XYZ file of C-alpha atoms in Angstrom:
661
model
C 59.046 129.992 30.677
C 58.789 126.528 32.183
C 58.245 126.377 35.875
C 61.329 124.252 36.270
C 63.643 126.693 34.464
C 66.089 129.136 35.963
C 67.144 132.409 34.706
C 70.789 133.183 35.504
C 72.079 136.858 34.955
C 75.852 136.967 34.156
C 77.120 140.505 34.700
C 80.419 141.787 33.143
C 81.971 145.154 32.990
C 80.865 145.835 29.527
C 78.450 143.108 28.605
C 75.054 141.955 29.975
C 73.437 138.719 28.893
C 70.491 136.547 29.939
C 70.822 132.803 29.668
C 67.824 130.488 30.094
C 68.266 126.813 30.976
C 66.104 123.993 32.384
C 66.453 123.254 36.022
C 66.835 119.630 35.444
C 69.051 119.637 32.532
C 72.443 118.934 34.009
C 74.152 119.048 30.664
C 74.380 122.925 30.838
C 76.555 122.581 33.900
C 79.894 121.534 32.593
C 81.450 121.484 36.076
C 79.145 118.931 37.314
C 80.204 116.578 34.347
C 83.926 117.060 34.869
C 85.581 113.719 34.908
C 88.065 112.978 37.768
C 91.303 112.384 36.296
C 93.669 109.397 36.920
C 96.262 111.701 38.643
C 93.615 113.163 41.043
C 92.358 109.537 42.009
C 95.936 108.404 42.641
C 96.459 111.296 44.917
C 93.225 110.571 46.707
C 94.229 107.049 47.210
C 97.663 108.024 48.553
C 96.053 110.493 50.976
C 93.805 107.896 52.424
C 96.697 105.253 52.557
C 98.712 107.922 54.410
C 95.859 108.534 56.959
C 95.584 104.759 57.580
C 99.321 104.309 57.837
C 99.407 107.158 60.354
C 96.775 105.699 62.349
C 98.335 102.304 62.463
C 101.561 103.754 63.299
C 100.013 105.562 66.149
C 98.287 102.490 67.409
C 101.367 100.532 67.264
C 103.550 103.142 69.006
C 100.886 103.522 71.729
C 100.696 99.794 72.249
C 104.357 99.453 72.370
C 104.605 102.248 74.966
C 101.756 100.561 77.049
C 103.441 97.285 76.998
C 106.811 98.801 78.076
C 104.972 100.550 80.829
C 103.385 97.395 81.998
C 106.544 95.461 81.739
C 108.518 98.215 83.762
C 105.523 98.257 86.293
C 105.733 94.353 86.731
C 109.499 94.538 87.128
C 109.704 97.287 89.774
C 106.423 97.148 91.608
C 105.834 95.323 94.839
C 103.071 92.912 95.580
C 100.254 94.403 97.724
C 100.421 93.464 101.396
C 96.793 93.182 101.387
C 96.925 90.593 98.587
C 99.558 88.584 100.484
C 97.143 88.311 103.441
C 93.830 87.669 101.647
C 94.996 84.591 99.724
C 91.670 82.727 99.837
C 89.789 84.845 97.556
C 92.923 85.145 95.312
C 93.115 81.464 95.079
C 89.428 81.106 94.183
C 89.726 83.748 91.508
C 92.823 82.053 90.092
C 91.267 78.714 90.151
C 88.334 80.162 88.340
C 90.561 81.719 85.822
C 92.397 78.459 85.010
C 88.962 76.679 84.442
C 87.856 79.566 82.264
C 90.895 79.348 80.011
C 90.591 75.692 79.655
C 86.930 76.045 78.906
C 87.616 78.814 76.178
C 90.246 76.525 74.551
C 87.602 73.712 74.252
C 84.787 76.166 73.182
C 86.993 77.474 70.416
C 87.680 73.979 69.104
C 83.959 73.080 69.364
C 83.051 76.373 67.503
C 85.169 75.607 64.543
C 84.219 72.043 64.392
C 80.647 72.814 64.752
C 79.825 70.558 67.667
C 76.340 70.924 68.844
C 74.197 68.703 71.134
C 71.119 69.341 69.031
C 72.602 68.495 65.514
C 74.817 65.591 66.387
C 73.457 62.137 67.091
C 75.155 59.844 69.663
C 76.587 57.511 67.010
C 78.133 60.408 65.095
C 80.508 61.232 68.104
C 84.107 60.753 67.163
C 87.088 60.842 69.492
C 87.343 61.315 73.321
C 87.359 65.106 73.250
C 84.198 65.364 71.326
C 82.418 62.901 73.548
C 83.621 64.818 76.640
C 82.364 67.974 75.295
C 78.996 66.569 74.390
C 78.706 65.111 77.807
C 79.600 68.494 79.426
C 76.855 69.965 77.288
C 74.309 67.585 78.744
C 75.467 67.892 82.271
C 75.487 71.753 81.975
C 72.044 71.917 80.735
C 70.452 69.571 83.173
C 72.315 70.503 86.418
C 74.646 73.545 86.406
C 72.470 75.967 84.373
C 69.491 75.829 86.817
C 71.841 76.507 89.729
C 73.465 79.412 88.023
C 70.041 80.928 86.997
C 68.782 80.615 90.453
C 71.922 82.400 91.713
C 71.794 85.099 89.174
C 68.036 85.772 89.660
C 68.780 86.139 93.396
C 71.506 88.604 92.741
C 69.396 90.455 90.243
C 66.602 90.845 92.904
C 69.111 92.207 95.398
C 70.373 94.481 92.646
C 66.738 95.735 91.936
C 66.067 96.299 95.590
C 69.297 98.329 96.036
C 68.487 100.334 92.890
C 65.117 101.069 94.268
C 66.579 102.275 97.569
C 68.893 104.660 95.476
C 66.044 105.898 93.366
C 64.004 106.738 96.533
C 66.905 108.557 98.082
C 67.205 110.590 94.958
C 63.551 111.410 94.916
C 63.872 112.517 98.461
C 66.743 114.740 97.532
C 64.702 116.250 94.644
C 61.835 116.868 97.158
C 64.322 118.650 99.430
C 65.386 120.884 96.665
C 61.941 121.564 95.561
C 60.490 122.495 98.997
C 63.853 124.195 99.974
C 64.098 122.119 103.162
C 66.966 122.715 105.394
C 67.524 122.796 109.085
C 66.757 126.066 110.762
C 68.267 127.669 113.927
C 65.608 128.152 116.638
C 65.771 131.240 118.711
C 68.237 134.180 118.615
C 71.836 133.741 117.894
C 74.519 134.468 120.559
C 75.128 138.053 121.718
C 78.571 139.063 120.115
C 79.245 141.673 122.721
C 78.615 139.205 125.510
C 81.213 136.291 125.380
C 79.495 134.708 128.326
C 76.470 133.924 126.066
C 78.338 131.627 123.935
C 78.621 127.931 125.033
C 82.057 126.497 125.845
C 83.250 124.317 122.932
C 86.193 121.736 122.920
C 87.869 121.331 119.620
C 89.789 118.011 119.157
C 92.318 117.365 116.325
C 93.364 113.639 116.548
C 96.298 112.784 114.498
C 98.951 110.100 113.991
C 102.171 110.684 112.023
C 100.467 113.445 109.983
C 103.727 115.163 109.061
C 102.236 116.759 105.840
C 99.052 118.274 107.245
C 99.599 118.932 111.056
C 100.496 122.602 110.555
C 97.625 123.567 108.336
C 95.110 121.754 110.381
C 96.325 123.423 113.654
C 96.344 126.795 111.964
C 92.859 126.480 110.486
C 91.478 125.375 114.084
C 93.063 128.374 115.748
C 91.623 130.750 113.540
C 88.006 129.792 114.295
C 85.849 132.784 115.075
C 84.761 131.995 118.720
C 85.328 133.809 121.966
C 88.925 132.842 123.204
C 87.630 132.232 126.815
C 84.932 129.857 125.507
C 87.017 127.576 123.230
C 89.769 124.991 123.888
C 91.712 123.205 121.152
C 93.184 119.846 121.934
C 95.853 118.473 119.611
C 95.661 114.744 120.255
C 98.918 113.520 118.943
C 99.367 109.691 118.675
C 102.573 109.906 116.533
C 105.367 107.381 117.173
C 108.034 109.701 115.553
C 109.876 111.613 118.274
C 111.051 114.391 115.794
C 107.417 114.815 114.506
C 106.193 115.182 118.164
C 108.691 118.024 118.679
C 107.581 119.873 115.609
C 103.892 119.474 116.612
C 104.636 120.709 120.001
C 106.473 123.743 118.523
C 103.496 124.334 116.312
C 101.143 124.335 119.378
C 103.461 126.595 121.437
C 103.725 129.147 118.663
C 99.966 129.563 118.710
C 99.824 129.622 122.533
C 102.239 132.637 122.296
C 99.677 134.269 120.091
C 97.015 133.972 122.805
C 95.158 130.927 121.367
C 93.799 128.405 124.012
C 95.393 125.257 122.790
C 97.040 122.360 124.427
C 99.093 119.234 123.251
C 98.280 115.701 124.375
C 100.335 112.646 123.627
C 99.468 109.200 124.946
C 102.039 106.994 126.513
C 99.914 103.839 125.876
C 98.683 103.995 122.367
C 95.757 101.554 122.060
C 92.436 101.691 120.401
C 93.524 103.851 117.486
C 91.354 106.979 117.136
C 88.658 105.829 119.432
C 91.302 105.245 122.173
C 92.702 108.666 121.479
C 89.506 110.413 121.680
C 88.427 108.435 124.780
C 91.616 109.450 126.630
C 91.014 113.053 125.717
C 87.539 112.906 127.085
C 88.735 111.694 130.354
C 90.382 115.006 131.282
C 89.021 116.825 134.218
C 88.418 120.097 132.435
C 86.186 118.524 129.879
C 83.187 118.629 132.276
C 83.195 122.439 131.979
C 82.526 122.163 128.271
C 79.148 121.540 126.530
C 80.097 120.583 122.948
C 82.928 119.045 121.271
C 84.002 119.461 117.614
C 86.122 116.857 115.968
C 88.425 117.698 113.152
C 90.670 115.142 111.522
C 94.207 116.262 110.727
C 93.662 117.012 107.014
C 90.480 119.139 107.672
C 90.630 122.867 107.551
C 87.348 124.527 108.706
C 86.473 127.993 107.804
C 86.428 130.615 110.745
C 82.767 130.592 110.939
C 82.447 126.766 111.328
C 81.353 126.890 115.019
C 78.980 129.906 114.309
C 77.185 127.978 111.653
C 76.906 124.571 113.546
C 76.718 125.281 117.330
C 73.648 127.691 117.132
C 71.535 124.651 115.985
C 71.747 123.118 119.382
C 70.030 126.147 121.028
C 66.452 125.521 121.945
C 66.873 121.874 120.763
C 67.651 119.705 123.762
C 67.245 116.328 121.795
C 69.782 117.316 119.138
C 72.996 115.246 119.752
C 75.104 115.770 116.497
C 75.416 118.584 113.806
C 77.387 117.245 110.874
C 78.877 119.374 108.176
C 79.656 118.385 104.576
C 83.096 117.656 103.230
C 84.704 119.686 100.508
C 87.906 118.580 98.553
C 90.931 120.587 97.684
C 92.350 117.933 95.252
C 89.253 116.612 93.555
C 90.623 117.334 90.097
C 94.070 115.943 90.740
C 93.792 112.783 88.761
C 90.984 110.359 87.703
C 91.143 108.525 91.030
C 90.199 111.667 92.923
C 87.483 112.624 90.395
C 85.897 109.380 90.823
C 85.991 109.549 94.529
C 84.421 113.058 94.421
C 81.378 111.545 92.591
C 80.960 108.939 95.216
C 81.238 111.216 98.207
C 79.077 113.920 96.592
C 76.250 111.568 96.233
C 76.893 110.329 99.920
C 76.606 113.886 101.396
C 74.232 115.447 98.913
C 71.803 112.494 98.825
C 72.244 109.998 101.606
C 73.251 112.090 104.500
C 70.948 114.995 103.621
C 67.822 112.800 102.923
C 68.470 110.582 106.181
C 69.018 113.828 108.250
C 65.751 115.607 106.992
C 63.464 112.560 107.087
C 64.975 110.425 109.789
C 67.092 112.492 112.097
C 69.796 109.876 111.781
C 72.748 109.049 109.660
C 76.214 107.668 110.237
C 78.613 110.163 111.703
C 81.431 110.804 109.334
C 84.185 110.903 112.011
C 85.061 114.370 111.516
C 83.595 117.886 110.606
C 80.928 117.312 113.193
C 79.907 118.848 116.598
C 78.681 116.651 119.226
C 76.782 117.503 122.557
C 79.082 116.203 125.189
C 75.988 114.926 127.117
C 75.011 112.666 124.135
C 78.375 111.186 123.984
C 78.396 110.292 127.585
C 74.928 108.889 127.810
C 75.625 106.677 124.771
C 78.664 105.145 126.437
C 81.415 107.276 124.971
C 84.146 106.221 122.518
C 84.600 102.521 122.395
C 87.485 100.634 120.851
C 85.714 97.533 119.690
C 85.657 98.311 115.884
C 87.604 100.345 113.343
C 84.509 102.516 112.620
C 84.131 104.244 116.028
C 82.191 107.026 114.440
C 79.499 104.861 113.156
C 79.479 102.978 116.473
C 78.712 106.125 118.582
C 76.141 107.300 115.995
C 74.198 103.950 116.264
C 74.364 103.896 120.085
C 73.257 107.658 120.372
C 70.296 106.954 117.916
C 69.298 103.951 120.188
C 69.194 106.395 123.026
C 66.948 108.837 121.242
C 69.266 111.528 120.221
C 68.583 113.250 116.863
C 71.170 114.384 114.157
C 71.181 117.376 111.824
C 73.281 117.353 108.503
C 74.088 120.704 107.069
C 74.650 120.383 103.253
C 75.689 124.100 102.951
C 78.485 124.113 105.624
C 81.500 122.754 104.022
C 84.909 121.864 105.452
C 87.966 121.520 103.416
C 89.814 118.332 103.325
C 91.773 116.066 100.830
C 91.163 112.641 98.997
C 93.572 109.875 98.653
C 95.610 110.430 95.653
C 97.147 106.992 95.189
C 95.174 103.797 94.793
C 96.964 101.883 97.754
C 95.756 104.626 100.215
C 92.240 104.459 98.808
C 91.939 100.824 98.835
C 93.150 100.628 102.543
C 90.575 103.233 103.327
C 87.762 101.538 101.556
C 88.718 98.224 103.371
C 88.426 99.798 106.688
C 85.096 101.500 105.710
C 83.488 98.302 104.679
C 84.887 95.802 107.097
C 83.943 97.945 110.159
C 80.252 98.236 109.627
C 80.058 94.452 109.637
C 81.936 94.239 112.829
C 79.581 96.854 114.338
C 76.388 94.880 112.989
C 77.437 91.754 114.751
C 77.978 93.707 118.086
C 75.000 96.018 117.839
C 72.344 93.687 116.558
C 71.180 92.513 120.018
C 71.068 96.093 121.320
C 69.020 97.142 118.330
C 66.409 94.532 118.783
C 66.010 95.169 122.525
C 66.096 98.929 122.353
C 63.126 101.214 123.005
C 63.039 102.968 119.646
C 60.181 102.258 117.318
C 59.863 99.212 115.004
C 60.256 101.436 112.018
C 63.585 102.804 113.281
C 64.705 99.299 114.115
C 63.850 98.068 110.568
C 65.672 101.001 109.055
C 68.867 100.280 111.057
C 68.776 96.562 110.422
C 67.564 96.224 106.821
C 68.473 99.478 105.205
C 71.342 100.989 107.160
C 73.371 97.806 107.738
C 72.135 94.923 105.429
C 71.193 96.635 102.354
C 73.802 99.516 102.147
C 76.764 97.795 103.876
C 76.326 94.114 103.108
C 74.092 93.550 100.049
C 75.623 96.271 97.956
C 79.219 94.754 98.010
C 77.960 91.222 97.780
C 75.871 91.553 94.516
C 78.208 93.930 92.874
C 81.034 91.365 93.185
C 79.032 88.230 92.716
C 76.878 89.455 89.788
C 79.426 91.418 87.720
C 82.698 89.606 88.415
C 81.729 86.025 88.999
C 78.133 85.227 87.557
C 78.451 87.270 84.364
C 81.858 85.809 83.156
C 80.391 82.322 84.170
C 77.317 82.633 82.024
C 79.499 83.173 79.029
C 80.418 79.615 79.445
C 76.899 78.588 80.374
C 74.704 80.389 77.722
C 71.473 78.907 79.103
C 71.967 81.143 82.143
C 72.809 84.314 80.203
C 71.936 87.546 82.069
C 69.505 89.944 80.360
C 70.970 93.070 78.853
C 69.078 95.437 81.088
C 70.713 94.058 84.139
C 74.272 94.612 82.911
C 73.703 97.844 80.751
C 70.671 99.823 81.162
C 69.934 99.805 84.814
C 73.580 100.083 85.864
C 74.093 103.164 83.439
C 70.786 104.770 84.831
C 71.926 104.336 88.513
C 75.432 105.759 87.648
C 73.651 108.575 86.026
C 71.707 109.229 89.345
C 74.983 108.914 91.375
C 76.778 111.561 89.252
C 73.968 114.091 89.392
C 75.327 115.731 92.661
C 78.530 116.274 90.754
C 77.426 117.434 87.264
C 80.942 118.435 86.230
C 81.742 114.763 86.358
C 79.320 113.723 83.545
C 82.099 112.860 81.109
C 83.246 110.227 83.702
C 80.012 108.245 83.747
C 81.274 105.138 82.107
C 84.632 105.148 83.805
C 82.778 105.614 87.050
C 80.543 102.656 86.465
C 83.591 100.413 85.520
C 85.620 101.692 88.505
C 82.825 100.897 90.993
C 82.701 97.415 89.740
C 86.344 97.229 89.977
C 86.208 98.322 93.695
C 83.647 95.647 94.548
C 86.332 93.032 94.996
C 87.929 95.057 97.853
C 84.611 95.905 99.244
C 83.404 92.305 99.210
C 86.671 91.175 100.727
C 86.391 93.773 103.472
C 82.825 92.823 104.108
C 83.437 89.139 104.466
C 86.478 89.773 106.800
C 84.449 92.118 109.035
C 81.287 89.855 109.085
C 83.372 86.740 110.007
C 85.915 88.667 112.209
C 88.993 87.709 110.009
C 92.479 89.173 110.876
C 92.437 92.019 108.323
C 89.073 93.420 109.791
C 90.973 94.938 112.717
C 93.642 96.638 110.778
C 93.710 100.302 110.943
C 96.091 102.165 108.448
C 96.097 105.857 108.610
C 95.264 107.343 105.143
C 98.251 109.009 103.668
C 98.005 112.721 102.968
C 99.955 115.139 100.641
C 99.140 118.342 102.485
C 97.853 120.165 99.484
C 96.696 123.722 100.174
C 93.423 125.385 99.234
C 93.254 128.613 97.197
C 93.143 130.835 100.172
C 96.244 129.122 101.631
C 98.213 129.804 98.481
C 97.104 133.415 98.554
C 98.269 133.762 102.106
C 101.603 132.146 101.277
C 102.155 134.545 98.390
C 101.313 137.438 100.615
C 103.887 136.416 103.267
C 106.627 135.777 100.701
C 106.016 139.188 99.100
C 107.118 140.824 102.314
C 110.621 142.081 102.911
C 112.846 139.507 104.735
C 113.272 141.917 107.650
C 109.638 141.814 108.501
C 109.555 138.074 108.895
C 110.754 137.298 112.623
C 111.546 133.778 113.920
C 109.705 133.277 117.064
C 111.347 130.745 119.419
C 110.301 129.529 122.846
C 112.666 130.231 125.662
C 112.319 126.515 126.741
C 113.231 125.312 123.385
C 116.556 123.547 123.629
C 119.384 123.448 121.106
C 118.868 119.693 120.658
C 115.235 120.209 119.629
C 116.365 122.773 116.929
C 118.965 120.389 115.671
C 116.329 117.521 115.431
C 114.131 119.915 113.506
C 116.947 120.787 111.149
C 117.932 117.090 110.588
C 114.297 116.162 109.897
C 114.071 118.861 107.268
C 117.143 117.635 105.627
C 115.903 113.932 105.554
C 115.325 112.735 101.859
C 111.912 111.861 100.982
C 110.844 108.249 101.470
C 111.121 106.377 98.092
C 107.649 105.030 97.113
C 106.696 102.270 94.649
C 103.502 101.516 92.789
C 101.965 98.125 93.687
C 100.687 95.150 91.761
C 97.325 93.851 92.979
C 96.994 90.202 92.214
C 93.204 89.905 92.787
C 92.535 92.623 90.267
C 94.914 91.173 87.680
C 93.452 87.667 88.134
C 89.876 89.126 87.579
C 91.130 91.181 84.716
C 92.163 88.080 82.940
C 89.124 86.286 83.777
C 86.805 88.761 82.347
C 88.990 89.211 79.238
C 88.771 85.486 78.769
C 84.936 85.601 79.205
C 84.849 88.425 76.758
C 86.630 86.256 74.140
C 84.140 83.462 74.782
C 81.167 85.875 74.293
C 82.821 86.936 70.952
C 82.233 83.334 69.740
C 78.516 83.759 70.498
C 78.070 87.115 69.123
C 76.992 88.640 72.195
C 77.379 92.476 71.464
C 76.558 94.175 74.868
C 78.011 91.334 76.843
C 81.201 91.276 74.996
C 81.935 95.092 75.196
C 81.020 95.080 78.854
C 83.382 92.410 79.733
C 86.092 93.657 77.614
C 86.013 97.124 79.112
C 85.472 95.873 82.627
C 88.448 93.513 82.042
C 90.535 96.412 80.964
C 89.492 98.390 83.981
C 90.517 95.638 86.284
C 93.916 95.457 84.415
C 94.461 99.197 84.760
C 93.653 99.031 88.592
C 95.716 95.827 89.110
C 98.852 97.399 87.681
C 98.231 100.468 89.811
C 98.029 102.781 86.762
C 95.160 104.816 88.268
C 95.787 107.528 90.701
C 99.255 108.957 91.668
C 102.220 107.545 89.547
C 105.539 107.091 91.084
C 108.480 107.216 88.662
């Protein structure tokens, strides 16, 4: 039997036979040679055509629905107030867009007529348009391209420096994880049976028109596990709504009746925003009896053991001025906007704050979820109203006075993220304009301070310039201005690694602290570039003290509850009605009750999604540049510009985040 033969045994009930055939002889396999009939081929083509028709139909319906949504959004939406104020940048982008569109039309004509400076002799030029185009090519190569190349190289260098800084921070974080480094409590903890061994702590809850979250924040603070005679909770209400003030007073009174040491404060002269509110509260006479102050914003809900996990770090460490806890988010999975914010803030806390806290004992105070030594606040000048980032201001001044900071990555305080783009944009504007205001004010104090030269260099070059000024500058300039510009000036084309490989790698590093967000790697990269226009505008307004730099808008909250809150609510609702008693203060008047009832009956305020003109103008600019790159067969450049332009379009139409019907 040949080596390439196969023996097949066919078994039947009453018959056994052996068939020998050659393994390479396909003629013995009739099924393999069976021809496809015309009818089967026709059905195959019909099936393929049906699939293509279904796909095209779906794309057409999706496009129609998207266009209808866009048309409706344009009709019913309002123009963003920020866009109305910041007109200079918008006019610049609009002029750039108009020039790009004209240039694209000319380039399309030149492409199809095959005008080329290297192939056409001067005497072959025909017509004014061709002559103008050839003159433009010559002028572009000799004068414009060198300037654009120099500017792009400068921005790429800044980009590489900032990427190196991020890489060093990530390596520092890996080292902390590898060595299991974290702050340790020196000495013994406080004696539970002796309340006098506990230091006296002041808990401050600053708020302003926080209707949605005031009750849950007060309740969380009142349930902190600390001796009652060693804690005082200040509710610092700056609300300008009289009915809301009554509701907050009632909430405070209900906890007072339960034995909680809590007081309500309302300023008659509301100046200085949050800094003025905190400064006014620290001026009370009884504050001198307290050693530490914990600050919790209105949407923050600390666990009962918050003080027991933070305050003991001060014991035996007289140089320690601040203990900062990490934020945790109750609504991080609410929509795409909150998911992308969660990526950013996880990197901020897990990497930036933790590494700076371990290796430098300094970082920017996050404004809430932290405990200060009152002596450190007083020696550093207290709360100042000169900027919109009072938290960073006091942190820098305390650092200049020699105080050390500790960041606790494993102590988390629950809060919520902005769910609509308008609130997030205003928050980011304040966070990026304030540091530039502060840099102008603090630079002389930093230079003349007694701290080491290394700490001065870290404050000036890393803390302020690199992370607060250079980052928004190169992000906007490189990816939103230079990149589309180089599509019309191919001599200055950016290398692929600067717009693809390194940005993706850095986005990968940023997303490591939030591993569940890996599917959002590309949307995160595109969204960060989209936000660069807001951050750049805020940075410029803060650096040059423009009007919007001093704007403070309270970030809107929704009052979302944590899982434990929902379980507690379910437990209360499961009780018989007779067990729930309404507790009223004897001093509560009928008018107050009437106001409360009226307020509960008020219809919700009608909200609208906005249109953001700067983002829309940049969207059309990038899409125009992508069309130009398509003529030159730039693969990576085309796809980057296309998707980045679509990202700007989605944000400009306010299609990201909370949608209001």
